[in-house]
PDB file of C-alpha atoms in Angstrom:
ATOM      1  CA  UNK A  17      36.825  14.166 -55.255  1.00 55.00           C
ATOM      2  CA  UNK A  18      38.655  16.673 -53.169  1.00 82.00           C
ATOM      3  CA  UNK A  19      42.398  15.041 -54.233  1.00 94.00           C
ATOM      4  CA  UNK A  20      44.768  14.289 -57.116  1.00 97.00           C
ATOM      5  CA  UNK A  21      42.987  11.252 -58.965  1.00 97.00           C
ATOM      6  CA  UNK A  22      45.107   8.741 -61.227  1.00 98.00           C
ATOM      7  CA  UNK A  23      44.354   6.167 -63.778  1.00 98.00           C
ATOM      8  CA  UNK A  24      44.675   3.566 -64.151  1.00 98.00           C
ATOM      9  CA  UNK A  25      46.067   2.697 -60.715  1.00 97.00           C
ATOM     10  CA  UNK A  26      47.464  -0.336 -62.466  1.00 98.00           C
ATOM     11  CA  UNK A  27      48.748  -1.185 -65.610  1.00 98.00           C
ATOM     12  CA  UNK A  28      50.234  -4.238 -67.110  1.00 98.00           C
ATOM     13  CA  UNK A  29      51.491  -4.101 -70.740  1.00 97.00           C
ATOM     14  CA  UNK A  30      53.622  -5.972 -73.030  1.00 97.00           C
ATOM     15  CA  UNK A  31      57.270  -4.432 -74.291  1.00 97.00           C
ATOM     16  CA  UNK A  32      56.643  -2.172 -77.291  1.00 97.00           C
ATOM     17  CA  UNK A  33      53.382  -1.448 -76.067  1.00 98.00           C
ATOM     18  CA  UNK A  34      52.225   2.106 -76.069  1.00 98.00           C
ATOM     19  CA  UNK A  35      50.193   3.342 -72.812  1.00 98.00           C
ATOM     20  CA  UNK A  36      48.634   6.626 -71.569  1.00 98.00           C
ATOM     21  CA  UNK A  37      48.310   7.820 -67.869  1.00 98.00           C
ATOM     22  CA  UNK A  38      46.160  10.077 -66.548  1.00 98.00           C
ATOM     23  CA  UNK A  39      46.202  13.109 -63.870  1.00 98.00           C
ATOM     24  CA  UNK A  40      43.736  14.685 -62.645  1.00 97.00           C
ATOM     25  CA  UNK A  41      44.955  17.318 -60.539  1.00 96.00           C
ATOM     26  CA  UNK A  42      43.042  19.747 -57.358  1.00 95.00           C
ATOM     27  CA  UNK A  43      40.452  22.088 -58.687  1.00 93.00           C
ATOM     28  CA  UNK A  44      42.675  25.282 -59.079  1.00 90.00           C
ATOM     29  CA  UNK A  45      45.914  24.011 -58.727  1.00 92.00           C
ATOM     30  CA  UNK A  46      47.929  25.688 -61.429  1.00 90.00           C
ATOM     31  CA  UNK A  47      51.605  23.641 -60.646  1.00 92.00           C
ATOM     32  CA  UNK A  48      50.962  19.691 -62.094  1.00 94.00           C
ATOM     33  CA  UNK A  49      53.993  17.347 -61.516  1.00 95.00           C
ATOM     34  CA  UNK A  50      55.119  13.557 -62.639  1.00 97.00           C
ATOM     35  CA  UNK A  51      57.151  11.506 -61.053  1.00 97.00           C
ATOM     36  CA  UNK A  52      58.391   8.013 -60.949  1.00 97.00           C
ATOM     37  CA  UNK A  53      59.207   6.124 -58.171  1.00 97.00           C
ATOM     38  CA  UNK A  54      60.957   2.159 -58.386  1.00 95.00           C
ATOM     39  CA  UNK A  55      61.064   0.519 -55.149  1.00 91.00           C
ATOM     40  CA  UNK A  56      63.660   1.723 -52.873  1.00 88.00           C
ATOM     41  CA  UNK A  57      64.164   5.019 -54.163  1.00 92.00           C
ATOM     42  CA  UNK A  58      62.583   8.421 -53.575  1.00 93.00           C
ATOM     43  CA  UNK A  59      60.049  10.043 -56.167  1.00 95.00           C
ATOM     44  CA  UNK A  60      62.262  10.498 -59.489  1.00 94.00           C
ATOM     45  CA  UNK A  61      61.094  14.192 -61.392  1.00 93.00           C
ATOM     46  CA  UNK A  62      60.181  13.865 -65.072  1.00 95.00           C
ATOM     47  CA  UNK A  63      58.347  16.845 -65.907  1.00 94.00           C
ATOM     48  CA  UNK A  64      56.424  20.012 -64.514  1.00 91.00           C
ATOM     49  CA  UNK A  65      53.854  22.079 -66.117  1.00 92.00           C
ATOM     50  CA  UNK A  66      52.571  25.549 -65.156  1.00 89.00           C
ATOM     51  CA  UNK A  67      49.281  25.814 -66.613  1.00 87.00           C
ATOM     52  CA  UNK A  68      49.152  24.089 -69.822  1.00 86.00           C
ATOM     53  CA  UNK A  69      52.803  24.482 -70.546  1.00 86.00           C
ATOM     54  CA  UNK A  70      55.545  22.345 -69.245  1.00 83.00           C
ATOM     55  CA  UNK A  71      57.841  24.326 -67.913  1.00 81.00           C
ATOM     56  CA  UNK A  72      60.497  22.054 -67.059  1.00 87.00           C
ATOM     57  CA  UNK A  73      60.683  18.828 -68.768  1.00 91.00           C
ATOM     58  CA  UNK A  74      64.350  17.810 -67.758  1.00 89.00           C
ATOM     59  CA  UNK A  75      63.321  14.428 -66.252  1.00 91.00           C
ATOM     60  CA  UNK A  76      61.981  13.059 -69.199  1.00 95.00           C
ATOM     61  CA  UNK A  77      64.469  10.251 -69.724  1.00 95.00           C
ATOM     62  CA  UNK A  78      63.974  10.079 -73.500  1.00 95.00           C
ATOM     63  CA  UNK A  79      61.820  10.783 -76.475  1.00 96.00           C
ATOM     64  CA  UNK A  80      59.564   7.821 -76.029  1.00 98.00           C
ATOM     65  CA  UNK A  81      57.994  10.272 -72.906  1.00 98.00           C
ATOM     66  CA  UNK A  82      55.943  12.454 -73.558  1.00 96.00           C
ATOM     67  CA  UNK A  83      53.128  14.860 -71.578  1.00 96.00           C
ATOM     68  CA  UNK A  84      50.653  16.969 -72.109  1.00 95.00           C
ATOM     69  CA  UNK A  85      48.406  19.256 -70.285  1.00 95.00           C
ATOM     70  CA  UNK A  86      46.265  21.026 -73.030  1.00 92.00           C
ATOM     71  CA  UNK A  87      43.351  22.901 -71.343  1.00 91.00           C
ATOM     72  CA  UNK A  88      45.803  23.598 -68.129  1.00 88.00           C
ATOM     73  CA  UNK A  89      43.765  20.864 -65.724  1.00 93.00           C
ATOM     74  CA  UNK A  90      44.071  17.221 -66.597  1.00 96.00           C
ATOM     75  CA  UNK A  91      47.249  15.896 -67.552  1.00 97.00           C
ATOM     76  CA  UNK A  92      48.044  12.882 -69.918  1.00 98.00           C
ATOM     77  CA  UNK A  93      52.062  11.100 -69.635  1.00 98.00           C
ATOM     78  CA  UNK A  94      52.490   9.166 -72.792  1.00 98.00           C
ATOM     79  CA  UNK A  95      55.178   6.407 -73.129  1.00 98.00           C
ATOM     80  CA  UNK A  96      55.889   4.589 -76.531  1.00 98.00           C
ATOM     81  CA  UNK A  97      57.420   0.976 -77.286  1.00 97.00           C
ATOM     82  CA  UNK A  98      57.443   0.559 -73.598  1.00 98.00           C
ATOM     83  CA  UNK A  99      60.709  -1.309 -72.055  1.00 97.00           C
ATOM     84  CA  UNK A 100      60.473  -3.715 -68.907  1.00 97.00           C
ATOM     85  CA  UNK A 101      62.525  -0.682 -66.904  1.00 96.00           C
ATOM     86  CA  UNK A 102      59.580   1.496 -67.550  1.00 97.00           C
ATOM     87  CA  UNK A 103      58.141  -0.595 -64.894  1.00 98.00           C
ATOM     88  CA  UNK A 104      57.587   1.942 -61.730  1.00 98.00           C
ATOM     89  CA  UNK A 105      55.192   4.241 -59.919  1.00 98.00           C
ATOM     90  CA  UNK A 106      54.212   6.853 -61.680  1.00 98.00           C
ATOM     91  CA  UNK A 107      53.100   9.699 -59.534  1.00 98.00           C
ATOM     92  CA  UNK A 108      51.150  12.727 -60.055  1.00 98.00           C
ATOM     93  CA  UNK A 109      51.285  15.908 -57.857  1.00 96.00           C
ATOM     94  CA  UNK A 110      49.881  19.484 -57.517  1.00 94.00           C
ATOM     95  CA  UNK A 111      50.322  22.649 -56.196  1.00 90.00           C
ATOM     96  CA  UNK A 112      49.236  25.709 -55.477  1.00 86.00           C
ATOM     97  CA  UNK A 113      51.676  27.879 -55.071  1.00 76.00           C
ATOM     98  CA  UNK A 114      55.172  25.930 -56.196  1.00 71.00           C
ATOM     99  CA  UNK A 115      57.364  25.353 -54.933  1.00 71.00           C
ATOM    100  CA  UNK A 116      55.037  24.826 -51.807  1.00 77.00           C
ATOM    101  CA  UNK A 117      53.451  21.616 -50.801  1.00 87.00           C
ATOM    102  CA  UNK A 118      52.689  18.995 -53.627  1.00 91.00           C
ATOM    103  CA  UNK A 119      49.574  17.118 -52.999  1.00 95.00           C
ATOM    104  CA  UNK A 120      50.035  13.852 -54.422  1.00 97.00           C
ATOM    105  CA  UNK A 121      47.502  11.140 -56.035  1.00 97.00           C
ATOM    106  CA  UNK A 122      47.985   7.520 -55.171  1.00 97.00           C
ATOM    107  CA  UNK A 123      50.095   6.488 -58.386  1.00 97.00           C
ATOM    108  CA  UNK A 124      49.717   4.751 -61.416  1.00 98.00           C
ATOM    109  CA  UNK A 125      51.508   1.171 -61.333  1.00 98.00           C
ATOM    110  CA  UNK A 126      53.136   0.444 -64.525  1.00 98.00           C
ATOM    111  CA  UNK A 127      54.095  -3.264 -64.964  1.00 98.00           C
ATOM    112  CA  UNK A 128      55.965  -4.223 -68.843  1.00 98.00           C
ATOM    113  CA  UNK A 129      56.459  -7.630 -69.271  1.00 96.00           C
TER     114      UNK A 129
ATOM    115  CA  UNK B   6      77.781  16.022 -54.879  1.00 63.00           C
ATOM    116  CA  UNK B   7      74.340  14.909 -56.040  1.00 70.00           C
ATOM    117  CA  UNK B   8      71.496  17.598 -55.994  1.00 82.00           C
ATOM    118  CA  UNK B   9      70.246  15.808 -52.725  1.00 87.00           C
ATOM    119  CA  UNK B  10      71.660  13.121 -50.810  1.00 87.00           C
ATOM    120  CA  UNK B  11      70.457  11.237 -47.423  1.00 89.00           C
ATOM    121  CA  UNK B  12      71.555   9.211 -45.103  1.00 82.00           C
ATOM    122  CA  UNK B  13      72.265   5.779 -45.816  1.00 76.00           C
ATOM    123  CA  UNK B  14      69.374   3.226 -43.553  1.00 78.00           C
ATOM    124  CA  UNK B  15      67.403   1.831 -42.847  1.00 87.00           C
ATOM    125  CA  UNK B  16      67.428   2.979 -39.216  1.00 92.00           C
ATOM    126  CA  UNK B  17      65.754   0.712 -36.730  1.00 96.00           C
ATOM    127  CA  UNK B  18      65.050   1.783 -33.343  1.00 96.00           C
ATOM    128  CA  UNK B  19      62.882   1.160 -30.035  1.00 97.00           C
ATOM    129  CA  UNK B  20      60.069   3.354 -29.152  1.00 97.00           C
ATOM    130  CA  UNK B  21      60.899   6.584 -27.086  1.00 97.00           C
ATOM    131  CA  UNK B  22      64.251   6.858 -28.947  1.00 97.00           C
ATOM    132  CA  UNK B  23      65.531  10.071 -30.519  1.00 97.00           C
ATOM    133  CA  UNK B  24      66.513   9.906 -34.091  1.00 96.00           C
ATOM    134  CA  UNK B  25      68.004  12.416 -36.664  1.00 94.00           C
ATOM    135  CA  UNK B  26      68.123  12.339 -40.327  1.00 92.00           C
ATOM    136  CA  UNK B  27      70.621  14.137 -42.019  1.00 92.00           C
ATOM    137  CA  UNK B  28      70.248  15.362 -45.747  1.00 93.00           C
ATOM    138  CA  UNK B  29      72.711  17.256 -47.616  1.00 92.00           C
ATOM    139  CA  UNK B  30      72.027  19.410 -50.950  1.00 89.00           C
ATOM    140  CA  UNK B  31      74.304  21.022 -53.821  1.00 86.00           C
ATOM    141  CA  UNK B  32      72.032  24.243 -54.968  1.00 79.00           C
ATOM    142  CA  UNK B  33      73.316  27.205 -52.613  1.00 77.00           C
ATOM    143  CA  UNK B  34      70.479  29.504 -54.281  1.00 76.00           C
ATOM    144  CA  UNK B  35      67.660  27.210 -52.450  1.00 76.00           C
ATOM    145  CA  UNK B  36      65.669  28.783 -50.272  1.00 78.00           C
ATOM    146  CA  UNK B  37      62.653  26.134 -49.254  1.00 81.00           C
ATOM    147  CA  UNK B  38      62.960  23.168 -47.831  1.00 88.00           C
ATOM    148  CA  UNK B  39      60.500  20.135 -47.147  1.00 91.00           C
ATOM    149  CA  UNK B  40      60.634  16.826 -45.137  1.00 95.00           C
ATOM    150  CA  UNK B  41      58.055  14.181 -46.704  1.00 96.00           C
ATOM    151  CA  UNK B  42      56.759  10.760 -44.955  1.00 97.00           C
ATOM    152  CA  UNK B  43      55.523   8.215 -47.399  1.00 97.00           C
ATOM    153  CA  UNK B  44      53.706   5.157 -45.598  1.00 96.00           C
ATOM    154  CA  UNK B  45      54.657   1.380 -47.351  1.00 93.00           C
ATOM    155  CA  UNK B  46      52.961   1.522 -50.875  1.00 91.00           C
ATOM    156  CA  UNK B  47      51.327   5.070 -50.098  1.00 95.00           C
ATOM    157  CA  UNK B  48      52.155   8.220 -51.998  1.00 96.00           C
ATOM    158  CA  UNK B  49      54.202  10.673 -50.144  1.00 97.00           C
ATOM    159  CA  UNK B  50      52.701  13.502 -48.020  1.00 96.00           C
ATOM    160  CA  UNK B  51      54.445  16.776 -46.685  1.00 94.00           C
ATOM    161  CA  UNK B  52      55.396  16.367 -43.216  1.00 96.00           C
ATOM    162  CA  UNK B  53      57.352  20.160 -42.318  1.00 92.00           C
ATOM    163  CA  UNK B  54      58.675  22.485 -44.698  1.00 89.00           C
ATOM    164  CA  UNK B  55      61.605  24.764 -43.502  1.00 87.00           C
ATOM    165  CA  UNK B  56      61.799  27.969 -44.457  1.00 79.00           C
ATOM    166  CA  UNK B  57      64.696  29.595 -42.331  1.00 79.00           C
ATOM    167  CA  UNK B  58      66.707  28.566 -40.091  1.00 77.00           C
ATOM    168  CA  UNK B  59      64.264  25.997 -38.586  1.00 84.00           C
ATOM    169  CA  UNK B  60      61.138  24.516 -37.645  1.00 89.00           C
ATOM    170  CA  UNK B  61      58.923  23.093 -34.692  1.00 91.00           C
ATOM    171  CA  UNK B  62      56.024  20.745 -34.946  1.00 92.00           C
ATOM    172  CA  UNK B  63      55.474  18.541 -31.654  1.00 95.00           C
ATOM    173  CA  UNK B  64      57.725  15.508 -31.642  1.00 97.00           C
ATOM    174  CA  UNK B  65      59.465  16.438 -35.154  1.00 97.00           C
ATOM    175  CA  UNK B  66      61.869  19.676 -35.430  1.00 96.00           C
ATOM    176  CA  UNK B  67      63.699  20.347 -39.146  1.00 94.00           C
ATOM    177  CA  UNK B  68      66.453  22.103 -38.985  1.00 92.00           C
ATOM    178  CA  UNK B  69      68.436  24.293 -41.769  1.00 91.00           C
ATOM    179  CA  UNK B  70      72.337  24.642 -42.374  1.00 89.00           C
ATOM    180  CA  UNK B  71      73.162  27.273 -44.533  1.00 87.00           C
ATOM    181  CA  UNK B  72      76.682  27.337 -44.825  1.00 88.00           C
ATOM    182  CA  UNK B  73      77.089  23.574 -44.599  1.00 89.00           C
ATOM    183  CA  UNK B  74      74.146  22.908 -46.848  1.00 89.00           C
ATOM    184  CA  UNK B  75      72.326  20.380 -45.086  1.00 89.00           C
ATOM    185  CA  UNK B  76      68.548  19.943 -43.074  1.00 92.00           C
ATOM    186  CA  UNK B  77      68.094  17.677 -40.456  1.00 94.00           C
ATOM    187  CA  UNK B  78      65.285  16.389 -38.957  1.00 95.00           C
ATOM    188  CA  UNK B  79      64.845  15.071 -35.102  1.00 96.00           C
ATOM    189  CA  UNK B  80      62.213  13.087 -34.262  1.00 97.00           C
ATOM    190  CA  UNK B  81      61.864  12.617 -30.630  1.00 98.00           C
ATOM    191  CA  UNK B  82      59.887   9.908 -28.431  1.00 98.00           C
ATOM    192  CA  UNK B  83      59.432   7.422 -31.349  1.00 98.00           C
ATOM    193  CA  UNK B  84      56.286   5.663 -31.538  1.00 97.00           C
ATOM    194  CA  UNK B  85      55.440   2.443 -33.698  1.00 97.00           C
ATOM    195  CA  UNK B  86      53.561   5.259 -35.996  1.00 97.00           C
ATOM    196  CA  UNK B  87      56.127   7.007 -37.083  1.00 98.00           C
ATOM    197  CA  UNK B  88      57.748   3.728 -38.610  1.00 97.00           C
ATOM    198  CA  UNK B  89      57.826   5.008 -42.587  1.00 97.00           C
ATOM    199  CA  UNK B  90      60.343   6.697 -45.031  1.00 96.00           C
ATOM    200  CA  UNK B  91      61.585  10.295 -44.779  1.00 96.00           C
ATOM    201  CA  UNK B  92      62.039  11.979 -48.273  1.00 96.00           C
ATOM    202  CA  UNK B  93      63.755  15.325 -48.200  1.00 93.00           C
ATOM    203  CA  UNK B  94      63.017  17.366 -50.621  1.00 92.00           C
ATOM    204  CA  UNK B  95      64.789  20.599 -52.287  1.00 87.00           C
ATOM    205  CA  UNK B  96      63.044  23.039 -54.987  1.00 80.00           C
ATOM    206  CA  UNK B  97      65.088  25.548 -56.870  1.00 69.00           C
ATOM    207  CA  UNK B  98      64.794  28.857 -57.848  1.00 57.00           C
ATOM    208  CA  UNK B  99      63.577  30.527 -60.992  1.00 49.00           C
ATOM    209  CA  UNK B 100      61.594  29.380 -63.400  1.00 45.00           C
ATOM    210  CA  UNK B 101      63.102  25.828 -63.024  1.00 51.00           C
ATOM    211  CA  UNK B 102      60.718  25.065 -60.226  1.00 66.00           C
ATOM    212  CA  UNK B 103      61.196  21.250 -60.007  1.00 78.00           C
ATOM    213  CA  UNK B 104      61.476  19.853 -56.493  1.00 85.00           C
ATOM    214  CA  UNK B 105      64.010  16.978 -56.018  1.00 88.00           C
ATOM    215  CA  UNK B 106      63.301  14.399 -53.542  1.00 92.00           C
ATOM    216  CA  UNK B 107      66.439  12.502 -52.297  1.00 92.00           C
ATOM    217  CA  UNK B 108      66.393   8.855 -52.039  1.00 92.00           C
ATOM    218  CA  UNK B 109      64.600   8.346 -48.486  1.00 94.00           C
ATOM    219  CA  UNK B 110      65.175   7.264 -44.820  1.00 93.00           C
ATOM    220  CA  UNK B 111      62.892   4.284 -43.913  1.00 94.00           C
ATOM    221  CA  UNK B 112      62.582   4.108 -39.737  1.00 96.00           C
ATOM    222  CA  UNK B 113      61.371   0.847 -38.296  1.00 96.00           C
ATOM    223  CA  UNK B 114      60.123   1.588 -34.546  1.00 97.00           C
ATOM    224  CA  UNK B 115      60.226  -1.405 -32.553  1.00 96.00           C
ATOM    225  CA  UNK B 116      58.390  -2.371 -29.268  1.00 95.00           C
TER     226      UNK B 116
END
């Protein structure tokens, strides 16, 4: 497809679970974006990469978060011993030319019971 | 002050009004600016970006302070389509290149 793809576009998991999300970004988009979004507030930043390497990770809210982006395309966020206020949006976006327009996939819904 | 901060809503108004949203931000080296519209459980897509001092598209004009670091944007002759939330959003410079969305303004247009 022509867009950002995510999956899954739901997830439901257990606390202390351990669960991957995926990114696929636009074909030649070299900026690749996560963000997290609970209900009533705007998109929260975790991380940005620049081709394979992140170049900002300040939003990642601890060390159970992790992402990678190893051959500069598809992206992987990684969370470990999942807690219930992991539970959230998780939204992928890419870019052309940052800090220009971020084209964003429909989300990944995280639910930890 | 927070990196970005919006309005407090939700605003509810009747079609054919004229509304303004007002967003404020703390980086004085920012140079881009976007407005966002995310639809109820859609993911947010780029509605105007301001580069200078302002910018025109139909109904919707964004609008850049400077010196009082804020953008605005005026949406005029409401319809029921426009009902959704505003995200403002503020990049920075350098090689931190993260944008920052502030928290949203969710418009209800009435009949």
């Amino acid at each position: 497809g022509a867009g950002v793809s995510q999956t899954p576009s739901n997830k439901v998991t257990e606390k202390g679970k351990y669960v991957e999300l995926r990114c696929d970004p636009i074909s030649g988009h070299t900026a690749l974006y996560w963000y997290r979004q609970s209900l009533g507030q705007g998109p929260e930043f975790l991380i940005y990469f620049q081709g394979t390497g992140a170049a900002d990770d300040s939003g990642l809210p601890n060390d159970r978060f992790f992402a990678v982006r190893p051959e500069g395309s598809v992206s992987t966020l990684k969370i470990q011993r999942t807690e219930r206020g992991d539970s959230a949006v998780y939204l992928c976006a890419s870019s052309q030319y940052p800090p220009g327009e971020l084209f964003f996939g429909e989300g990944s819904r995280l639910t930890v019971l | 002050r927070k990196e970005v901060e919006q309005d407090p809503g939700p605003f509810n108004v009747p079609e054919g009004a004229t509304v303004a949203f007002n967003c404020t931000y703390s980086n004085s080296a920012s140079q881009s600016f976007f407005w966002y519209r995310q639809d109820c459980r859609k993911e947010p897509k780029l509605l105007m970006s301001v580069y200078s001092s302002g910018n025109e598209d139909g109904r919707f004009t964004a609008q850049l302070n400077r010196a009082s670091q804020y953008i605005s944007l005026l949406i005029r002759d409401s319809k029921l389509s426009d009902s959704a939330t505003y995200l403002c959003v503020v990049p920075y410079t350098g090689a931190n290149s993260k944008l920052t969305f502030g928290k949203g303004i969710t418009l209800s247009v009435r009949p």
